[in-house]
XYZ file of C-alpha atoms in Angstrom:
529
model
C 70.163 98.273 66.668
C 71.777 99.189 69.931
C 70.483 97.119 72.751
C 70.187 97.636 76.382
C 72.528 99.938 77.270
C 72.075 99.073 81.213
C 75.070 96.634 82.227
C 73.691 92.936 83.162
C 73.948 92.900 86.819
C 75.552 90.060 88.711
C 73.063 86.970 89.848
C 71.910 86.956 92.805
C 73.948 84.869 95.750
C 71.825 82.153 96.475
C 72.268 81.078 92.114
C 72.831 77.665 93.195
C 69.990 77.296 95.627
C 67.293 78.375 93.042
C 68.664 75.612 90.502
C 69.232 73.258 93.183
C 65.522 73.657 94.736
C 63.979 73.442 91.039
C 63.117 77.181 91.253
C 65.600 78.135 88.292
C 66.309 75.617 85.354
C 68.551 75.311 82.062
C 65.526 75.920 79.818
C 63.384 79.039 78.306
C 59.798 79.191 77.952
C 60.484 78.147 74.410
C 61.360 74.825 75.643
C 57.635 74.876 77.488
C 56.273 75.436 74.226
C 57.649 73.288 71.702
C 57.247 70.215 74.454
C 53.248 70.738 74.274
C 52.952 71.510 70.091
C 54.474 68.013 70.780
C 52.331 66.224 73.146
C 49.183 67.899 72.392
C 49.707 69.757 69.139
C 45.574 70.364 68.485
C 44.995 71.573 71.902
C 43.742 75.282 72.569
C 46.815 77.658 74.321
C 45.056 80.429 74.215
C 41.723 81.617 73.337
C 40.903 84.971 72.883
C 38.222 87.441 72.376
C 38.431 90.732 70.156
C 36.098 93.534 69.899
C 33.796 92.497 67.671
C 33.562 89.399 69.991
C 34.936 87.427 67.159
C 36.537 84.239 69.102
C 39.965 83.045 68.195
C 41.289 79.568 68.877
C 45.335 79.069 68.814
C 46.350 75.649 69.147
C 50.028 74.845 70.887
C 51.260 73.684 67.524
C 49.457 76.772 65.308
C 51.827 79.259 68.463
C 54.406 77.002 68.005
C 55.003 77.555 64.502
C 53.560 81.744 64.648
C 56.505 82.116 66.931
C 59.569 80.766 65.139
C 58.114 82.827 62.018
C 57.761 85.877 63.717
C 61.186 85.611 65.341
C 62.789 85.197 62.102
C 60.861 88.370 60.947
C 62.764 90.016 63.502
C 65.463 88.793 62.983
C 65.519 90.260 59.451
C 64.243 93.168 60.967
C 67.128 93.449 62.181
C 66.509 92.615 65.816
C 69.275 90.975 67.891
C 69.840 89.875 71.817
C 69.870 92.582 74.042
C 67.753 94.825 71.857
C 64.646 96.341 73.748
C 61.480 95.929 71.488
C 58.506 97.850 72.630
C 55.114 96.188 71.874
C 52.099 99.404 71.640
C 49.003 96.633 70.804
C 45.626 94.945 71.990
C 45.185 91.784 73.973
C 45.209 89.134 71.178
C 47.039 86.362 70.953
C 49.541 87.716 68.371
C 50.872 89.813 70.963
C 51.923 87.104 72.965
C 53.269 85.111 70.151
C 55.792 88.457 69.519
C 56.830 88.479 73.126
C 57.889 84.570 72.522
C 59.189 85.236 69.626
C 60.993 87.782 71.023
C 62.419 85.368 73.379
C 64.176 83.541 70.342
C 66.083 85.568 69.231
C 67.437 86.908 72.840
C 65.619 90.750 72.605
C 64.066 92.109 75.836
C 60.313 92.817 75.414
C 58.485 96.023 76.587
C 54.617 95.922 76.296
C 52.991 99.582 77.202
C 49.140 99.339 78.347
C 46.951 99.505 74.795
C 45.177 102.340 76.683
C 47.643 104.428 76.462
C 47.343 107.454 73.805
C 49.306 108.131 71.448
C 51.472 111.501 72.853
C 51.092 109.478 76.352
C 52.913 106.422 74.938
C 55.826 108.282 73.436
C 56.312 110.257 76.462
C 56.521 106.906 78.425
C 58.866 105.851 75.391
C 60.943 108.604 75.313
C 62.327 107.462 78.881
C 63.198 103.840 77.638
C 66.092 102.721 75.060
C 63.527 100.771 72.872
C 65.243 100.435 69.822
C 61.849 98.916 68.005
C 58.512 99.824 68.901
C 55.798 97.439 66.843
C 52.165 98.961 67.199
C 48.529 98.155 65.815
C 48.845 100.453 62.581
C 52.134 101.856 61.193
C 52.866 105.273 63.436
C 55.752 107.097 63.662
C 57.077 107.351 67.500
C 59.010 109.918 69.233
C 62.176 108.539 70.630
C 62.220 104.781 68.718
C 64.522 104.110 66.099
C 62.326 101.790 64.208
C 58.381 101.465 63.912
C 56.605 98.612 62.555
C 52.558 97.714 62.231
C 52.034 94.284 63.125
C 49.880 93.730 60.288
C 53.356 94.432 57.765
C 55.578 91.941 60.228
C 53.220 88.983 60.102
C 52.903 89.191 56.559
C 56.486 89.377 56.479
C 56.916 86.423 58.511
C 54.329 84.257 56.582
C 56.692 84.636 53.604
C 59.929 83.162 56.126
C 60.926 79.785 57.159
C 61.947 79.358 60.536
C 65.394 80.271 61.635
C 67.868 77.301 61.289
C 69.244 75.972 64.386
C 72.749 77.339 63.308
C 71.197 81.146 62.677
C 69.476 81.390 66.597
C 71.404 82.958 68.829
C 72.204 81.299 72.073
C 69.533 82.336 74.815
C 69.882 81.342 78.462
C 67.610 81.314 80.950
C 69.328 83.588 83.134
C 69.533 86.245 80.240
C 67.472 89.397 80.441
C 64.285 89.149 78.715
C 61.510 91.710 79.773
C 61.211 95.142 81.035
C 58.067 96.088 83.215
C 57.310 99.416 83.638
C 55.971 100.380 86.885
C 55.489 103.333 89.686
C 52.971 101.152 92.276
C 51.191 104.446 93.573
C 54.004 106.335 94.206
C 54.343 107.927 90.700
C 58.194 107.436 90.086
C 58.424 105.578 86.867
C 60.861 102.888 87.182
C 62.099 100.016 84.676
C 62.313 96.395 85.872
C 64.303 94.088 84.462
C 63.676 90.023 84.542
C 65.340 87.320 83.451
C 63.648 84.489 81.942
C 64.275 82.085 85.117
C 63.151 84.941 87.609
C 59.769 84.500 85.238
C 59.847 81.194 85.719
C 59.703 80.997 89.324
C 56.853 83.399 89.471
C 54.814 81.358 86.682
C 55.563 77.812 88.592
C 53.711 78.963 91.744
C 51.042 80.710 89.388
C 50.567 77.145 87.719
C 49.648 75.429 90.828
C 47.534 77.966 91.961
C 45.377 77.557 88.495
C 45.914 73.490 88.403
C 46.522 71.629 85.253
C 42.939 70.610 84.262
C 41.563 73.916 84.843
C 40.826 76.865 82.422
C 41.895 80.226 83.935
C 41.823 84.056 82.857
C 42.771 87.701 83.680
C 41.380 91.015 82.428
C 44.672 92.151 83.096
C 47.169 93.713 80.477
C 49.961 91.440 79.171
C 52.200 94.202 80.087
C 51.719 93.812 83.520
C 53.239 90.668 85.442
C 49.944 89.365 86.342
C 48.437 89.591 82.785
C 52.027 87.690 81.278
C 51.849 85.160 83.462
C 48.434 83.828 83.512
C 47.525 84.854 79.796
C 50.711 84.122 77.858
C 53.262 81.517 80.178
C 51.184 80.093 82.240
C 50.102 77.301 79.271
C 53.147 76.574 78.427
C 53.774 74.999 81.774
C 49.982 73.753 82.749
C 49.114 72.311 79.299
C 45.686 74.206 79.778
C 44.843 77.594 77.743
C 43.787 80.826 78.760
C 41.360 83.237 78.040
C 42.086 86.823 78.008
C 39.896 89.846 76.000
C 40.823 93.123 74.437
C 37.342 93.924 76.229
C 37.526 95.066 80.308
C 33.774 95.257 80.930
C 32.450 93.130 83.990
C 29.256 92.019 81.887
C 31.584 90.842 78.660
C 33.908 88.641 81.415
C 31.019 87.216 82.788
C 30.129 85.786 79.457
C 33.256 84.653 79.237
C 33.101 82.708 82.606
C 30.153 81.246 81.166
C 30.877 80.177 77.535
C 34.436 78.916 78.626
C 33.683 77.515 81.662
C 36.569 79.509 83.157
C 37.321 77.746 86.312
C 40.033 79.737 88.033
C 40.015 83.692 87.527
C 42.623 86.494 88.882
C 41.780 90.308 89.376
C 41.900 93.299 91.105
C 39.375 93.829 94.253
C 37.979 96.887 91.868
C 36.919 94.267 89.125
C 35.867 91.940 91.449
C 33.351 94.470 92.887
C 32.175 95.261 88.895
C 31.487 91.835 88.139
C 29.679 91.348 91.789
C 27.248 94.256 90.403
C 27.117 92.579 86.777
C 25.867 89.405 88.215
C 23.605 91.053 90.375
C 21.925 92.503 87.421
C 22.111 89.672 85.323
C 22.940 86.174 86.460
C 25.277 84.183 84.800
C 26.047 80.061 85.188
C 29.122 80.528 87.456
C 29.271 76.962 88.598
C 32.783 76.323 87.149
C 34.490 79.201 88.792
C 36.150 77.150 91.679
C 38.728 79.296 92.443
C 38.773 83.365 92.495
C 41.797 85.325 93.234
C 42.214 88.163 94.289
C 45.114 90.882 94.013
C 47.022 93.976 93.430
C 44.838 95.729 95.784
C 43.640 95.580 99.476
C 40.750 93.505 99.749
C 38.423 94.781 101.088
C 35.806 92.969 104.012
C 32.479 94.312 102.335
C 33.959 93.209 98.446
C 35.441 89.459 100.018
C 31.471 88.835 101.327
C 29.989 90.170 98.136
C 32.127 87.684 95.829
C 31.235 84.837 98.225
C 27.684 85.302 98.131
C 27.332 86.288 94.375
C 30.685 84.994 92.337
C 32.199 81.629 94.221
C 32.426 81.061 98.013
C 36.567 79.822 96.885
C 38.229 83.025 97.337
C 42.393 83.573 97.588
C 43.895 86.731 98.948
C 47.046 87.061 96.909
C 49.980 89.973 97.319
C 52.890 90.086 94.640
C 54.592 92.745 92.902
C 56.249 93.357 89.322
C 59.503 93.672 90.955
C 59.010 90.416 93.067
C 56.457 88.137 91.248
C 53.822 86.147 93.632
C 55.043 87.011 97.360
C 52.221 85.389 99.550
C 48.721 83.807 99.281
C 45.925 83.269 102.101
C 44.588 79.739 102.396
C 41.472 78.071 101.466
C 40.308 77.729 105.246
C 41.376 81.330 106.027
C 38.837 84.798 105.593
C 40.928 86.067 102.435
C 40.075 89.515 103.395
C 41.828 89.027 107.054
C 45.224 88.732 105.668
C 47.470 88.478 102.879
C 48.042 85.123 103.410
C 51.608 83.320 104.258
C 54.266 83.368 102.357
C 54.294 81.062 99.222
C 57.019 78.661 98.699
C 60.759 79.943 97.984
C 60.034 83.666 99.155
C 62.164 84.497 102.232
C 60.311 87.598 104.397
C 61.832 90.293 106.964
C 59.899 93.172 108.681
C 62.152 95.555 109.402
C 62.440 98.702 111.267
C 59.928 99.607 114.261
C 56.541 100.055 111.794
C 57.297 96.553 110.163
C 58.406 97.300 106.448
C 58.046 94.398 104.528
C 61.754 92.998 103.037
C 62.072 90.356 100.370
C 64.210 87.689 98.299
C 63.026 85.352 96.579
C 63.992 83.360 92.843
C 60.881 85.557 91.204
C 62.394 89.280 92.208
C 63.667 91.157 88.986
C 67.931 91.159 88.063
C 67.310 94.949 88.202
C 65.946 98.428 88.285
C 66.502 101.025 86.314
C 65.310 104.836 87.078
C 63.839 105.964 83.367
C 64.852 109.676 83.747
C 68.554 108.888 84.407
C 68.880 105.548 82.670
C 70.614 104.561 86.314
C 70.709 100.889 88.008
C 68.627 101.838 91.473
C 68.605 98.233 92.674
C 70.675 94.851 91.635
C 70.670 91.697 93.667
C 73.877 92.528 94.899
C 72.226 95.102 96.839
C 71.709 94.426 100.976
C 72.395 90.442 100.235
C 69.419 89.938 97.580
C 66.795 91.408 99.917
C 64.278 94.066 98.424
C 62.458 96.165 100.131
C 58.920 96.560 98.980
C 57.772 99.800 100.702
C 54.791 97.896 102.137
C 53.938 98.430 106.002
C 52.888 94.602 107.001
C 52.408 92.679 110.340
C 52.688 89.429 110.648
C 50.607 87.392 113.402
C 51.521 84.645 115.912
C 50.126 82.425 113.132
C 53.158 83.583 110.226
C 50.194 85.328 108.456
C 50.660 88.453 107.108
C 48.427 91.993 106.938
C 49.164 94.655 104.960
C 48.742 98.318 106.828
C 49.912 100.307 103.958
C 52.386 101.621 101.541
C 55.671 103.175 103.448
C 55.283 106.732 101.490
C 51.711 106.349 102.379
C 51.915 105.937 105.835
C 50.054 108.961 108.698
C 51.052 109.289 111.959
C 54.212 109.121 113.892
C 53.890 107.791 117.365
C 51.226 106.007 116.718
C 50.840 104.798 112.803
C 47.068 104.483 111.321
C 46.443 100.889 109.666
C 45.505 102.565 106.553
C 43.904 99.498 104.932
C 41.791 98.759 107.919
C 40.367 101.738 107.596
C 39.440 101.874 104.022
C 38.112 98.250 104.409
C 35.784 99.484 107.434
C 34.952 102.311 105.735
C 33.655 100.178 102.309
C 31.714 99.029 104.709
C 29.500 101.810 104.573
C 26.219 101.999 102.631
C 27.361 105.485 101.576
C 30.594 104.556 100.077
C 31.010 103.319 96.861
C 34.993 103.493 96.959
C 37.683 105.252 99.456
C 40.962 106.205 100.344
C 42.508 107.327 103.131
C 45.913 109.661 102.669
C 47.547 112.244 105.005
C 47.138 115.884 104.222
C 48.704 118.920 106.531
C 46.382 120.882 108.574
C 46.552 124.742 109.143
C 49.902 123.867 111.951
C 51.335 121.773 109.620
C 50.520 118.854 111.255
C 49.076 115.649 109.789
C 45.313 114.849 109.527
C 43.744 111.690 108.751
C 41.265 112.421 105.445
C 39.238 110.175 103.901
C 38.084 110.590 99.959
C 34.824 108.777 99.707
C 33.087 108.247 96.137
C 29.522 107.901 97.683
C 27.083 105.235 96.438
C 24.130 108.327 96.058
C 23.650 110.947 99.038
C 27.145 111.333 100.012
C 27.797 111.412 103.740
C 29.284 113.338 106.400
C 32.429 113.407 108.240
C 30.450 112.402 111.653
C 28.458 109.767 109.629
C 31.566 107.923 109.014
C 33.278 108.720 112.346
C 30.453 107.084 113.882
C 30.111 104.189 111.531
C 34.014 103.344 112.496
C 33.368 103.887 116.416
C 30.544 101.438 116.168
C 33.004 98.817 114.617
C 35.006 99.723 117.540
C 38.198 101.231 115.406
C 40.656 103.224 117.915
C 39.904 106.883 117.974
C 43.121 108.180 116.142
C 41.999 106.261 113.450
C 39.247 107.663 112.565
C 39.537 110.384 109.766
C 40.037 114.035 110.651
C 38.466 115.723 107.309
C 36.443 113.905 104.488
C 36.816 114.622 100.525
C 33.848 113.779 98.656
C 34.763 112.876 94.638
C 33.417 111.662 91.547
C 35.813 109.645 90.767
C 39.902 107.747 92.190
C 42.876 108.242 90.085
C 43.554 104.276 89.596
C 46.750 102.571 87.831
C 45.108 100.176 85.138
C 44.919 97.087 87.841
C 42.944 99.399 90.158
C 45.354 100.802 92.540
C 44.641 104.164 93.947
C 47.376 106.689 92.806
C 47.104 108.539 96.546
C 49.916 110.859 95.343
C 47.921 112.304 93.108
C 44.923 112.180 95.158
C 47.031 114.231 97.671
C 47.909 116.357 94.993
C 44.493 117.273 93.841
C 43.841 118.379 97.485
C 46.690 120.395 98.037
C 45.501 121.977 94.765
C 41.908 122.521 95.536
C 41.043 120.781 92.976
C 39.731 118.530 95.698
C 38.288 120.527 98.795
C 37.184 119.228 102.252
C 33.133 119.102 103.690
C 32.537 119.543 106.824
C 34.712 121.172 109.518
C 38.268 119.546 109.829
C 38.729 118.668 113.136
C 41.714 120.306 115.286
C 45.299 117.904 115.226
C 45.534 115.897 118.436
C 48.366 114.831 119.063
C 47.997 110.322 119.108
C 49.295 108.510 122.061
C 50.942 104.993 122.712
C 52.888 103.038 120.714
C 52.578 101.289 117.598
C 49.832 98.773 116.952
C-alpha cells in the first residue's frame, strides 16, 4: 500500500510545554487500554445497541484482545504505518475496535458517516488517498485500492494470534493517526490530520467533564471528534464505558438514558430539542442524567429552558471544533445559553481584527490540513506561531467569558455587524418557529439584507410578526430581519449545523423565495457592538 502521501508537518513550538504540563505523553491509547483489561478485565468499555435493539456488552479485556487480532489481520492485509484506511460502517463496537487496531500497527484511520450512500461515499473517497476502505458488506469502491467486508476480516482475525512484540511496528504518540473530514458550514471539504497526543489532550478534558464513576453517551458518529472521543477513547482513560447506538431517534436514546442509567450525555442543541419533545410525550426516569452537554451548535435560550425543565436542570454550553478539539465550556453556576463558556484548560485565545475573530492554539488542534481537491497542506502548526484561526466571530466579556456572534463567512453587515446567533436564539423564541436561520442575501441594489428562514411550528408567520416579536425583546433595529423565507425543512451537517451556504444557495436559486415585501436597504449606523 502507499500511505499518506501528505509530508508529516513539523510539531508545533510549544512541544515541550505540552509534555511538560502533562497535556502530551510518551504513550498511545493502546497503553490506556491494555492498563484497564488489566485492572478491571470483566468490566463493560463499551456497550452498544444495534438495530434490532439487540444489546452488546464488550468487556476491557474481550477489546483488548479484538484489537491485537484485528491489527494483525491488517497487518496481513497488508496494512502498514502511514497507510490511510477508510472505515464505511455502523456504530458498533467493532468499529471502534478497527480504529484501535488501526492504531497498532501505525495506519491513519478515516471513518465516513454510515449515512452516507453508496455513490456519495465514493465521491467523498475519491478526494482522499485511502489505500483500504473496510465497509459493512463486501463493495467495490471507486478510487480505493483495496475493499474488505468486516464480516471476512474478523473471521480472518479469529484464525490469528496476536502480533509478536518483535513484528509491531514502532508507533509514537506524536505520529499521525486519524483523518477527520470536515467543511463546518462553509462547504469546502477539508482533511484534518491528528496525531495521537493532539487526541489525547482533547479526550483528557473530555474525561473530566464525564467523571470517572459516571456512564456517559453520544448519538454522535465515531467519525466525528465528538463521537471518537466520548464513544471509543474516552474509557480507556475514565475506566467507565460508554453507550453509543446505530439508532439516532430521540425516543430510542431516551430508553437508553433509562436502562443504562446514563449519567452524563453530549449532543447537538437540535437533538437536545428532539429528546425535550420525546419526553414530553412520554416520560422517561431521567434521574441519573446529572450532567447534559451541549455542543456543535448555538444554543439556543428557548432549547437551554426546555432541557432544564424537562431533561436535567445541569446543563454545559460547550464550543470545540474537529480541527481544535474542546476549546471552551460554560460553568455550572452560569446560564449555558448566555455564553460559550471560558476557555478550558491549556487552550490559549486571541480575538483578532476589529469584529473579534476568534484565534487559537492549544495541545488538542490537528498537525495539519489538507485541501481534498488538491491534496495540498492549507495549515501546519508552523503557520502564524501555532495559532489557528477558527472563522468564528466571538466577544468576550469583562468576565473572560466568551459569546459566539457567528461564523466569519457568515457574517451581514459592514459598519455595523448583526450578532447572528442572538438573533436566531430570539427568534426560537417564537411560538411560530420551530427552527431558523439567519444568512445575508443581496437585495435588488446589491446591497445586503438581513433574511430570516423560519421552519414554522404550524401557521407560519409573517415578516412583521417576527419584527415585532424581536422589538419587544428590545433587539436593535438593524437587527431585525429585512425579508423572511418560510421552509419545510434546514440543510443540516449530521451534528445539526445549518449548512447556510446552501441555504443561501437555494435562495439565490428560487428554489427558496421570500413572503412578504422585502423591506428597502438602510444603510446601519454606529460602530460595532
Amino acid at each position: 500500500m502507499s500511505g499518506l502521501t501528505t509530508p508529516s508537518p513539523p510539531l508545533p513550538a510549544k512541544t515541550a510545554a505540552y509534555y511538560a504540563e502533562g497535556w502530551w505523553r510518551r504513550e498511545t491509547f493502546l497503553d490506556d487500554l491494555h492498563r484497564q483489561a488489566r485492572v478491571r478485565p470483566g468490566e463493560p468499555a463499551y456497550i452498544t445497541v444495534r438495530d434490532d435493539d439487540h444489546c452488546v456488552t464488550v468487556t476491557f479485556a474481550q477489546l483488548a484482545e479484538q484489537v491485537e487480532l484485528l491489527a494483525a489481520a491488517l497487518w496481513e492485509t497488508g496494512v502498514r504505518p502511514g497507510d490511510l484506511v477508510a472505515f464505511h460502517l455502523p456504530e458498533i463496537w467493532e468499529t471502534a475496535a478497527l480504529w484501535l487496531a488501526c492504531g497498532r500497527v501505525g495506519a491513519i484511520t478515516l471513518v465516513l458517516d454510515h449515512c452516507l450512500g453508496g455513490r456519495e461515499r465514493d465521491l467523498v473517497l475519491k478526494g482522499t488517498p485511502a489505500d483500504l476502505l473496510i465497509t459493512a458488506a463486501d463493495d467495490d469502491s471507486a478510487g480505493v485500492a483495496a475493499t474488505v467486508g468486516i464480516s471476512d476480516l474478523l473471521a480472518r482475525a479469529a484464525t490469528l494470534t496476536p502480533l509478536e512484540q518483535g513484528e509491531r511496528p514502532q508507533v509514537s504518540a506524536d505520529d499521525l493517526c486519524q483523518m477527520l473530514l470536515t467543511s463546518g458550514t462553509g462547504g469546502r471539504v477539508k482533511g484534518v490530520l491528528h496525531t495521537f497526543n493532539s487526541r489525547y489532550a482533547t479526550v483528557r478534558l473530555i474525561a473530566r467533564l464525564l467523571g470517572r464513576s459516571e456512564i456517559s453517551g453520544t448519538s454522535s458518529e465515531i467519525g466525528h471528534s465528538l463521537g471518537l472521543s466520548i464513544n471509543v477513547l474516552a474509557p480507556l482513560l475514565t475506566g467507565r464505558p460508554s453507550v453509543f447506538s446505530t439508532s439516532k431517534d430521540p425516543g430510542h436514546w431516551l430508553d437508553l438514558i433509562e436502562r443504562h442509567r446514563i449519567a452524563c450525555c453530549v449532543k447537538p442543541p437540535l437533538f437536545w430539542g428532539q429528546l425535550v419533545a420525546a419526553q414530553r410525550r412520554r416520560p422517561r426516569d431521567l434521574s441519573s442524567l446529572s450532567r447534559v452537554v451541549s455542543l456543535a451548535a448555538a444554543l439556543p435560550a428557548s432549547t437551554a429552558a426546555d432541557i432544564r425543565d424537562v431533561l436535567s436542570p445541569h446543563l454545559i454550553n460547550a464550543y470545540g471544533m474537529s480541527e481544535c478539539g474542546l476549546i471552551s465550556l460554560s460553568s455550572p453556576g452560569d446560564p449555558a445559553e448566555d455564553s460559550i463558556g471560558r476557555p478550558v484548560d491549556g487552550v490559549e485565545v486571541e480575538l483578532r481584527q476589529d469584529e473579534g475573530t476568534l484565534h487559537v492554539r492549544s495541545p488538542g488542534l490537528c498537525h495539519a490540513m489538507v485541501d481534498m481537491r488538491t491534496g495540498r497542506c492549507t495549515w501546519t502548526p508552523d503557520t502564524d506561531e501555532g495559532w489557528y484561526d477558527t472563522g468564528d466571530l466571538m466577544r468576550m466579556g469583562q468576565d473572560g467569558r466568551l459569546h459566539y456572534q457567528s461564523r466569519a463567512v457568515d457574517r451581514i453587515g459592514s459598519t455595523l455587524l448583526i450578532p447572528v446567533a442572538e438573533v436566531e436564539s430570539e427568534l426560537h423564541g417564537h411560538p411560530a418557529v420551530a427552527e431558523v436561520a439567519i444568512v445575508g442575501i443581496p437585495d435588488a441594489d446589491g446591497h445586503e439584507e438581513t433574511c430570516a428562514v423560519v421552519v414554522p411550528t404550524g401557521t407560519p408567520p409573517s415578516l412583521e410578526d417576527l419584527r415585532v416579536f424581536l422589538r419587544g425583546r428590545r433587539m436593535t433595529e438593524q437587527y431585525l430581519p429585512a425579508r423572511l423565507v418560510i421552509s419545510d425543512s434546514l440543510p443540516r451537517t449530521s451534528l445539526g449545523k445549518v449548512r447556510k451556504t446552501e441555504v443561501r444557495d437555494l435562495i439565490a436559486s428560487g428554489a427558496l423565495t421570500g413572503h412578504g415585501s422585502p423591506l428597502r436597504h438602510t444603510q446601519p449606523q454606529g460602530g460595532i457592538a
